[in-house]
Amino acid sequence: MNLPYKIRLSIYLTGASALIVLLAFWLIYGVANWTLIRIIDQDLALETKVHQDQITVVDGKIRFSHKDEWEEEEHKEIQFHPIFIEIVDPEGNQLDNSPNLGNLRLGFIEGHSSAKEGYNQFLGNQELRQMQIALKHEGKIEGYLLVATSFEESRNLLNNLRIILFLLYPLILISLFLTMRFLAGKSIQPVDKITKRAKMISQKNLNERIPLPENNDEIKALTVAINDLLERLEEAMKREQQFTSDASHELRTPLSVLKGNFEVLIRKPREQHEYIAKVKSGLEEIDKLNSIIDQLLALARFQKDAWDIHEIDLGSIAQEVTDSIFKSKGRQVHFQNRSELPLYVQSNEKSVFIILNNLLQNALKYSKEDTEVSVSIWRENSAGILEVKDNGIGIERDAQAKVFNPFYRENSPELGKVQGSGLGLSIVKKLCDQLGISISLQSEKGHGTAVRLIFPDKV
């Protein structure tokens, strides 16, 4: 059954409170019962001591020091707070009793003797609290003194208390539930306001934020978290719009060139070499399109794939990538392992291969053939470090924070001469984020660029 949150919260709080109230009622009843019994036992102990000092049993015969004690009114009648007294021999046979007992007998427990703690029994239909002590003469038990008083008044008091508590309990529970429901409704009002405000925010007004409450509490923390989420969504939306715009522009350019070539070719008959030149130009544009599409597909795949993390030899991968570049481009990339020992990190071999290959392709693309490009690895504390360094044209300081954005290319004369789509470093950044690799870039215009990767010891 799907109940509203404030009802469920009220039920939970009422249930917890019900247990506490039940425990409190049980404690109240227990204390009242213990207090009444304690008071009665104290009275019985006092009465028992008085009569014990006045009674002696010798050879089964009772001797009284004050016989007139038996003539007191409280021993003659069954009245308010009557005192019943009986004297028995060691076997429980009655030797004497107070007049108010008549032919009735008090309960005898053989061998029992206690001047501090009594026990309950019934005298006809009347409940009594009784105490039993041994009567000794020269160290020998000659009999027992049984002293009792009515427990009816105390029993009635306890029964009334139990009934009152029993009747109060459901009333308290209902009151608690209604109170908890009211307080729960009040407590979630800020959440309701946040919910209503959040429902008003859509793609059209994603720049709006939920007002922060005045109190610095969990509600404010929730509001801050939602606003941070909206901030990230807005930034992601802007990046997606920018990505779509840049992708459209990058794809439209080679398509426009192809369309222009075809329009030129069909206007009038051309020489064979003109056809060949235009076809070659068209093929180059098609290659650009293929390259852009492949990189776009790779970028989309990297955003979704969950890579397997395992131990890899960073030096072995770096050596493999540099050898591959030398075979394909004929350019030497200097590789150095500063740790001298094999450097193992927790990552994904395929992804690290793509990252390093893209970084080196970028370094070679923007540096002259006679300049050095290097790859260095070492361990610093518990982290593995990989650094790709070139002595190329470098990057302006203002552009360094943007080079990892898709399709971003610095607007400079040097870059205008180099073919590229601006997706290589974006792919590198996506893979690093997915693998938990920290990436940093240091560059100076005209003096080259160094890109550093920091592999954590645990992923």
PDB file of N, CA and C in Angstrom, residues 89-168:
ATOM      1  N   ASP A  89       2.458 -24.381  65.572  1.00  0.00           N
ATOM      2  CA  ASP A  89       3.663 -25.133  65.954  1.00  0.00           C
ATOM      3  C   ASP A  89       4.482 -25.414  64.703  1.00  0.00           C
ATOM      4  N   PRO A  90       5.671 -26.062  64.821  1.00  0.00           N
ATOM      5  CA  PRO A  90       6.520 -26.295  63.651  1.00  0.00           C
ATOM      6  C   PRO A  90       5.833 -27.081  62.543  1.00  0.00           C
ATOM      7  N   GLU A  91       4.805 -27.862  62.861  1.00  0.00           N
ATOM      8  CA  GLU A  91       4.111 -28.646  61.831  1.00  0.00           C
ATOM      9  C   GLU A  91       2.942 -27.875  61.227  1.00  0.00           C
ATOM     10  N   GLY A  92       2.626 -26.684  61.741  1.00  0.00           N
ATOM     11  CA  GLY A  92       1.545 -25.877  61.198  1.00  0.00           C
ATOM     12  C   GLY A  92       0.243 -26.012  61.950  1.00  0.00           C
ATOM     13  N   ASN A  93       0.242 -26.740  63.049  1.00  0.00           N
ATOM     14  CA  ASN A  93      -0.978 -26.870  63.846  1.00  0.00           C
ATOM     15  C   ASN A  93      -1.200 -25.589  64.646  1.00  0.00           C
ATOM     16  N   GLN A  94      -2.457 -25.120  64.633  1.00  0.00           N
ATOM     17  CA  GLN A  94      -2.764 -23.850  65.280  1.00  0.00           C
ATOM     18  C   GLN A  94      -2.651 -23.971  66.796  1.00  0.00           C
ATOM     19  N   LEU A  95      -1.949 -23.012  67.387  1.00  0.00           N
ATOM     20  CA  LEU A  95      -1.841 -22.921  68.840  1.00  0.00           C
ATOM     21  C   LEU A  95      -2.731 -21.817  69.381  1.00  0.00           C
ATOM     22  N   ASP A  96      -2.819 -20.742  68.628  1.00  0.00           N
ATOM     23  CA  ASP A  96      -3.669 -19.627  69.042  1.00  0.00           C
ATOM     24  C   ASP A  96      -3.859 -18.702  67.849  1.00  0.00           C
ATOM     25  N   ASN A  97      -4.864 -17.813  67.904  1.00  0.00           N
ATOM     26  CA  ASN A  97      -5.085 -16.847  66.823  1.00  0.00           C
ATOM     27  C   ASN A  97      -5.827 -15.643  67.378  1.00  0.00           C
ATOM     28  N   SER A  98      -5.788 -14.553  66.605  1.00  0.00           N
ATOM     29  CA  SER A  98      -6.500 -13.345  67.011  1.00  0.00           C
ATOM     30  C   SER A  98      -7.987 -13.560  66.828  1.00  0.00           C
ATOM     31  N   PRO A  99      -8.832 -12.906  67.663  1.00  0.00           N
ATOM     32  CA  PRO A  99     -10.273 -13.125  67.613  1.00  0.00           C
ATOM     33  C   PRO A  99     -10.892 -12.849  66.236  1.00  0.00           C
ATOM     34  N   ASN A 100     -10.336 -11.897  65.472  1.00  0.00           N
ATOM     35  CA  ASN A 100     -10.955 -11.553  64.189  1.00  0.00           C
ATOM     36  C   ASN A 100     -10.778 -12.639  63.131  1.00  0.00           C
ATOM     37  N   LEU A 101      -9.950 -13.648  63.403  1.00  0.00           N
ATOM     38  CA  LEU A 101      -9.804 -14.763  62.458  1.00  0.00           C
ATOM     39  C   LEU A 101     -10.959 -15.746  62.588  1.00  0.00           C
ATOM     40  N   GLY A 102     -11.510 -15.852  63.772  1.00  0.00           N
ATOM     41  CA  GLY A 102     -12.584 -16.820  63.970  1.00  0.00           C
ATOM     42  C   GLY A 102     -12.079 -18.228  63.699  1.00  0.00           C
ATOM     43  N   ASN A 103     -12.811 -18.996  62.900  1.00  0.00           N
ATOM     44  CA  ASN A 103     -12.429 -20.367  62.560  1.00  0.00           C
ATOM     45  C   ASN A 103     -11.543 -20.450  61.309  1.00  0.00           C
ATOM     46  N   LEU A 104     -11.197 -19.307  60.752  1.00  0.00           N
ATOM     47  CA  LEU A 104     -10.370 -19.298  59.538  1.00  0.00           C
ATOM     48  C   LEU A 104      -8.900 -19.496  59.888  1.00  0.00           C
ATOM     49  N   ARG A 105      -8.145 -19.917  58.900  1.00  0.00           N
ATOM     50  CA  ARG A 105      -6.710 -20.158  59.092  1.00  0.00           C
ATOM     51  C   ARG A 105      -5.914 -19.331  58.078  1.00  0.00           C
ATOM     52  N   LEU A 106      -4.805 -18.818  58.547  1.00  0.00           N
ATOM     53  CA  LEU A 106      -3.860 -18.165  57.630  1.00  0.00           C
ATOM     54  C   LEU A 106      -3.017 -19.218  56.930  1.00  0.00           C
ATOM     55  N   GLY A 107      -2.495 -18.863  55.762  1.00  0.00           N
ATOM     56  CA  GLY A 107      -1.682 -19.804  55.003  1.00  0.00           C
ATOM     57  C   GLY A 107      -0.334 -20.028  55.646  1.00  0.00           C
ATOM     58  N   PHE A 108       0.027 -21.279  55.878  1.00  0.00           N
ATOM     59  CA  PHE A 108       1.292 -21.616  56.521  1.00  0.00           C
ATOM     60  C   PHE A 108       2.225 -22.257  55.482  1.00  0.00           C
ATOM     61  N   ILE A 109       3.461 -21.752  55.429  1.00  0.00           N
ATOM     62  CA  ILE A 109       4.483 -22.318  54.550  1.00  0.00           C
ATOM     63  C   ILE A 109       5.545 -22.938  55.441  1.00  0.00           C
ATOM     64  N   GLU A 110       5.677 -24.235  55.414  1.00  0.00           N
ATOM     65  CA  GLU A 110       6.596 -24.936  56.296  1.00  0.00           C
ATOM     66  C   GLU A 110       8.043 -24.520  56.026  1.00  0.00           C
ATOM     67  N   GLY A 111       8.719 -24.172  57.111  1.00  0.00           N
ATOM     68  CA  GLY A 111      10.129 -23.806  57.021  1.00  0.00           C
ATOM     69  C   GLY A 111      10.382 -22.369  56.604  1.00  0.00           C
ATOM     70  N   HIS A 112       9.341 -21.652  56.174  1.00  0.00           N
ATOM     71  CA  HIS A 112       9.526 -20.271  55.711  1.00  0.00           C
ATOM     72  C   HIS A 112       9.601 -19.313  56.888  1.00  0.00           C
ATOM     73  N   SER A 113      10.544 -18.378  56.813  1.00  0.00           N
ATOM     74  CA  SER A 113      10.667 -17.375  57.864  1.00  0.00           C
ATOM     75  C   SER A 113      11.354 -16.150  57.292  1.00  0.00           C
ATOM     76  N   SER A 114      10.630 -15.018  57.307  1.00  0.00           N
ATOM     77  CA  SER A 114      11.210 -13.782  56.789  1.00  0.00           C
ATOM     78  C   SER A 114      10.543 -12.610  57.472  1.00  0.00           C
ATOM     79  N   ALA A 115      11.353 -11.737  58.041  1.00  0.00           N
ATOM     80  CA  ALA A 115      10.832 -10.558  58.733  1.00  0.00           C
ATOM     81  C   ALA A 115      10.871  -9.329  57.836  1.00  0.00           C
ATOM     82  N   LYS A 116      11.156  -9.505  56.524  1.00  0.00           N
ATOM     83  CA  LYS A 116      11.257  -8.362  55.613  1.00  0.00           C
ATOM     84  C   LYS A 116      10.311  -8.476  54.425  1.00  0.00           C
ATOM     85  N   GLU A 117      10.092  -9.670  53.928  1.00  0.00           N
ATOM     86  CA  GLU A 117       9.317  -9.852  52.710  1.00  0.00           C
ATOM     87  C   GLU A 117       8.107 -10.737  52.959  1.00  0.00           C
ATOM     88  N   GLY A 118       6.929 -10.227  52.593  1.00  0.00           N
ATOM     89  CA  GLY A 118       5.709 -10.984  52.767  1.00  0.00           C
ATOM     90  C   GLY A 118       5.281 -11.668  51.486  1.00  0.00           C
ATOM     91  N   TYR A 119       4.084 -12.272  51.540  1.00  0.00           N
ATOM     92  CA  TYR A 119       3.523 -12.941  50.371  1.00  0.00           C
ATOM     93  C   TYR A 119       2.011 -12.809  50.435  1.00  0.00           C
ATOM     94  N   ASN A 120       1.368 -12.951  49.279  1.00  0.00           N
ATOM     95  CA  ASN A 120      -0.080 -12.782  49.187  1.00  0.00           C
ATOM     96  C   ASN A 120      -0.790 -14.131  49.302  1.00  0.00           C
ATOM     97  N   GLN A 121      -1.969 -14.096  49.920  1.00  0.00           N
ATOM     98  CA  GLN A 121      -2.822 -15.278  49.995  1.00  0.00           C
ATOM     99  C   GLN A 121      -4.261 -14.806  50.189  1.00  0.00           C
ATOM    100  N   PHE A 122      -5.198 -15.724  50.155  1.00  0.00           N
ATOM    101  CA  PHE A 122      -6.603 -15.372  50.297  1.00  0.00           C
ATOM    102  C   PHE A 122      -7.150 -15.953  51.601  1.00  0.00           C
ATOM    103  N   LEU A 123      -7.938 -15.132  52.281  1.00  0.00           N
ATOM    104  CA  LEU A 123      -8.676 -15.551  53.479  1.00  0.00           C
ATOM    105  C   LEU A 123     -10.158 -15.483  53.111  1.00  0.00           C
ATOM    106  N   GLY A 124     -10.701 -16.615  52.716  1.00  0.00           N
ATOM    107  CA  GLY A 124     -12.039 -16.611  52.132  1.00  0.00           C
ATOM    108  C   GLY A 124     -11.968 -15.924  50.776  1.00  0.00           C
ATOM    109  N   ASN A 125     -12.767 -14.850  50.614  1.00  0.00           N
ATOM    110  CA  ASN A 125     -12.741 -14.067  49.379  1.00  0.00           C
ATOM    111  C   ASN A 125     -11.871 -12.830  49.492  1.00  0.00           C
ATOM    112  N   GLN A 126     -11.211 -12.681  50.627  1.00  0.00           N
ATOM    113  CA  GLN A 126     -10.424 -11.475  50.871  1.00  0.00           C
ATOM    114  C   GLN A 126      -8.937 -11.764  50.647  1.00  0.00           C
ATOM    115  N   GLU A 127      -8.281 -10.891  49.881  1.00  0.00           N
ATOM    116  CA  GLU A 127      -6.844 -11.049  49.634  1.00  0.00           C
ATOM    117  C   GLU A 127      -6.064 -10.401  50.759  1.00  0.00           C
ATOM    118  N   LEU A 128      -5.058 -11.137  51.270  1.00  0.00           N
ATOM    119  CA  LEU A 128      -4.239 -10.670  52.374  1.00  0.00           C
ATOM    120  C   LEU A 128      -2.771 -10.584  51.944  1.00  0.00           C
ATOM    121  N   ARG A 129      -2.056  -9.736  52.658  1.00  0.00           N
ATOM    122  CA  ARG A 129      -0.602  -9.707  52.565  1.00  0.00           C
ATOM    123  C   ARG A 129      -0.087 -10.236  53.890  1.00  0.00           C
ATOM    124  N   GLN A 130       0.727 -11.296  53.862  1.00  0.00           N
ATOM    125  CA  GLN A 130       1.073 -12.024  55.078  1.00  0.00           C
ATOM    126  C   GLN A 130       2.582 -12.115  55.236  1.00  0.00           C
ATOM    127  N   MET A 131       2.992 -12.178  56.512  1.00  0.00           N
ATOM    128  CA  MET A 131       4.396 -12.373  56.837  1.00  0.00           C
ATOM    129  C   MET A 131       4.500 -13.481  57.880  1.00  0.00           C
ATOM    130  N   GLN A 132       5.522 -14.301  57.770  1.00  0.00           N
ATOM    131  CA  GLN A 132       5.687 -15.457  58.664  1.00  0.00           C
ATOM    132  C   GLN A 132       7.106 -15.470  59.212  1.00  0.00           C
ATOM    133  N   ILE A 133       7.223 -15.572  60.575  1.00  0.00           N
ATOM    134  CA  ILE A 133       8.547 -15.640  61.188  1.00  0.00           C
ATOM    135  C   ILE A 133       8.565 -16.783  62.196  1.00  0.00           C
ATOM    136  N   ALA A 134       9.758 -17.280  62.421  1.00  0.00           N
ATOM    137  CA  ALA A 134       9.914 -18.403  63.356  1.00  0.00           C
ATOM    138  C   ALA A 134       9.988 -17.891  64.792  1.00  0.00           C
ATOM    139  N   LEU A 135       9.383 -18.634  65.708  1.00  0.00           N
ATOM    140  CA  LEU A 135       9.480 -18.355  67.147  1.00  0.00           C
ATOM    141  C   LEU A 135      10.462 -19.355  67.743  1.00  0.00           C
ATOM    142  N   LYS A 136      11.535 -18.844  68.288  1.00  0.00           N
ATOM    143  CA  LYS A 136      12.603 -19.708  68.790  1.00  0.00           C
ATOM    144  C   LYS A 136      12.727 -19.582  70.315  1.00  0.00           C
ATOM    145  N   HIS A 137      13.116 -20.688  70.930  1.00  0.00           N
ATOM    146  CA  HIS A 137      13.423 -20.705  72.364  1.00  0.00           C
ATOM    147  C   HIS A 137      14.706 -21.504  72.549  1.00  0.00           C
ATOM    148  N   GLU A 138      15.730 -20.794  73.061  1.00  0.00           N
ATOM    149  CA  GLU A 138      17.052 -21.393  73.237  1.00  0.00           C
ATOM    150  C   GLU A 138      17.571 -21.988  71.934  1.00  0.00           C
ATOM    151  N   GLY A 139      17.371 -21.209  70.824  1.00  0.00           N
ATOM    152  CA  GLY A 139      17.895 -21.595  69.522  1.00  0.00           C
ATOM    153  C   GLY A 139      17.087 -22.624  68.783  1.00  0.00           C
ATOM    154  N   LYS A 140      16.008 -23.128  69.390  1.00  0.00           N
ATOM    155  CA  LYS A 140      15.187 -24.150  68.749  1.00  0.00           C
ATOM    156  C   LYS A 140      13.862 -23.541  68.313  1.00  0.00           C
ATOM    157  N   ILE A 141      13.438 -23.873  67.055  1.00  0.00           N
ATOM    158  CA  ILE A 141      12.169 -23.372  66.527  1.00  0.00           C
ATOM    159  C   ILE A 141      11.034 -24.106  67.226  1.00  0.00           C
ATOM    160  N   GLU A 142      10.254 -23.322  68.012  1.00  0.00           N
ATOM    161  CA  GLU A 142       9.136 -23.892  68.745  1.00  0.00           C
ATOM    162  C   GLU A 142       7.807 -23.683  68.022  1.00  0.00           C
ATOM    163  N   GLY A 143       7.798 -22.752  67.026  1.00  0.00           N
ATOM    164  CA  GLY A 143       6.577 -22.471  66.291  1.00  0.00           C
ATOM    165  C   GLY A 143       6.785 -21.295  65.345  1.00  0.00           C
ATOM    166  N   TYR A 144       5.657 -20.818  64.790  1.00  0.00           N
ATOM    167  CA  TYR A 144       5.734 -19.711  63.825  1.00  0.00           C
ATOM    168  C   TYR A 144       4.645 -18.697  64.133  1.00  0.00           C
ATOM    169  N   LEU A 145       4.990 -17.432  63.969  1.00  0.00           N
ATOM    170  CA  LEU A 145       4.037 -16.337  64.112  1.00  0.00           C
ATOM    171  C   LEU A 145       3.640 -15.870  62.715  1.00  0.00           C
ATOM    172  N   LEU A 146       2.340 -15.907  62.436  1.00  0.00           N
ATOM    173  CA  LEU A 146       1.815 -15.487  61.134  1.00  0.00           C
ATOM    174  C   LEU A 146       1.030 -14.196  61.335  1.00  0.00           C
ATOM    175  N   VAL A 147       1.444 -13.142  60.685  1.00  0.00           N
ATOM    176  CA  VAL A 147       0.789 -11.836  60.779  1.00  0.00           C
ATOM    177  C   VAL A 147       0.345 -11.428  59.381  1.00  0.00           C
ATOM    178  N   ALA A 148      -0.914 -10.988  59.221  1.00  0.00           N
ATOM    179  CA  ALA A 148      -1.440 -10.627  57.902  1.00  0.00           C
ATOM    180  C   ALA A 148      -2.328  -9.407  58.019  1.00  0.00           C
ATOM    181  N   THR A 149      -2.462  -8.717  56.909  1.00  0.00           N
ATOM    182  CA  THR A 149      -3.355  -7.561  56.825  1.00  0.00           C
ATOM    183  C   THR A 149      -4.043  -7.581  55.474  1.00  0.00           C
ATOM    184  N   SER A 150      -5.118  -6.853  55.377  1.00  0.00           N
ATOM    185  CA  SER A 150      -5.898  -6.854  54.132  1.00  0.00           C
ATOM    186  C   SER A 150      -5.114  -6.192  52.994  1.00  0.00           C
ATOM    187  N   PHE A 151      -5.206  -6.812  51.790  1.00  0.00           N
ATOM    188  CA  PHE A 151      -4.570  -6.258  50.589  1.00  0.00           C
ATOM    189  C   PHE A 151      -5.626  -5.746  49.608  1.00  0.00           C
ATOM    190  N   GLU A 152      -6.876  -5.746  50.029  1.00  0.00           N
ATOM    191  CA  GLU A 152      -7.977  -5.396  49.136  1.00  0.00           C
ATOM    192  C   GLU A 152      -7.872  -3.960  48.638  1.00  0.00           C
ATOM    193  N   GLU A 153      -7.618  -3.040  49.565  1.00  0.00           N
ATOM    194  CA  GLU A 153      -7.542  -1.627  49.168  1.00  0.00           C
ATOM    195  C   GLU A 153      -6.407  -1.403  48.163  1.00  0.00           C
ATOM    196  N   SER A 154      -5.249  -1.993  48.448  1.00  0.00           N
ATOM    197  CA  SER A 154      -4.113  -1.839  47.537  1.00  0.00           C
ATOM    198  C   SER A 154      -4.393  -2.489  46.183  1.00  0.00           C
ATOM    199  N   ARG A 155      -5.073  -3.689  46.237  1.00  0.00           N
ATOM    200  CA  ARG A 155      -5.404  -4.370  44.992  1.00  0.00           C
ATOM    201  C   ARG A 155      -6.369  -3.529  44.156  1.00  0.00           C
ATOM    202  N   ASN A 156      -7.362  -2.924  44.826  1.00  0.00           N
ATOM    203  CA  ASN A 156      -8.304  -2.064  44.109  1.00  0.00           C
ATOM    204  C   ASN A 156      -7.594  -0.862  43.491  1.00  0.00           C
ATOM    205  N   LEU A 157      -6.653  -0.298  44.261  1.00  0.00           N
ATOM    206  CA  LEU A 157      -5.892   0.838  43.747  1.00  0.00           C
ATOM    207  C   LEU A 157      -5.084   0.442  42.516  1.00  0.00           C
ATOM    208  N   LEU A 158      -4.425  -0.717  42.561  1.00  0.00           N
ATOM    209  CA  LEU A 158      -3.639  -1.181  41.414  1.00  0.00           C
ATOM    210  C   LEU A 158      -4.529  -1.507  40.213  1.00  0.00           C
ATOM    211  N   ASN A 159      -5.699  -2.118  40.492  1.00  0.00           N
ATOM    212  CA  ASN A 159      -6.619  -2.427  39.387  1.00  0.00           C
ATOM    213  C   ASN A 159      -7.121  -1.148  38.720  1.00  0.00           C
ATOM    214  N   ASN A 160      -7.451  -0.157  39.555  1.00  0.00           N
ATOM    215  CA  ASN A 160      -7.904   1.120  38.981  1.00  0.00           C
ATOM    216  C   ASN A 160      -6.814   1.785  38.156  1.00  0.00           C
ATOM    217  N   LEU A 161      -5.584   1.711  38.684  1.00  0.00           N
ATOM    218  CA  LEU A 161      -4.460   2.289  37.931  1.00  0.00           C
ATOM    219  C   LEU A 161      -4.280   1.571  36.597  1.00  0.00           C
ATOM    220  N   ARG A 162      -4.381   0.237  36.612  1.00  0.00           N
ATOM    221  CA  ARG A 162      -4.224  -0.540  35.382  1.00  0.00           C
ATOM    222  C   ARG A 162      -5.326  -0.195  34.365  1.00  0.00           C
ATOM    223  N   ILE A 163      -6.565  -0.041  34.846  1.00  0.00           N
ATOM    224  CA  ILE A 163      -7.665   0.306  33.944  1.00  0.00           C
ATOM    225  C   ILE A 163      -7.466   1.697  33.351  1.00  0.00           C
ATOM    226  N   ILE A 164      -7.053   2.627  34.203  1.00  0.00           N
ATOM    227  CA  ILE A 164      -6.824   3.997  33.712  1.00  0.00           C
ATOM    228  C   ILE A 164      -5.730   4.016  32.646  1.00  0.00           C
ATOM    229  N   LEU A 165      -4.632   3.318  32.928  1.00  0.00           N
ATOM    230  CA  LEU A 165      -3.542   3.278  31.952  1.00  0.00           C
ATOM    231  C   LEU A 165      -3.988   2.585  30.665  1.00  0.00           C
ATOM    232  N   PHE A 166      -4.792   1.535  30.806  1.00  0.00           N
ATOM    233  CA  PHE A 166      -5.282   0.804  29.636  1.00  0.00           C
ATOM    234  C   PHE A 166      -6.176   1.695  28.777  1.00  0.00           C
ATOM    235  N   LEU A 167      -7.028   2.513  29.427  1.00  0.00           N
ATOM    236  CA  LEU A 167      -7.909   3.406  28.682  1.00  0.00           C
ATOM    237  C   LEU A 167      -7.151   4.603  28.093  1.00  0.00           C
ATOM    238  N   LEU A 168      -6.160   5.055  28.834  1.00  0.00           N
ATOM    239  CA  LEU A 168      -5.379   6.200  28.350  1.00  0.00           C
ATOM    240  C   LEU A 168      -4.512   5.851  27.150  1.00  0.00           C
TER     241      LEU A 168
END
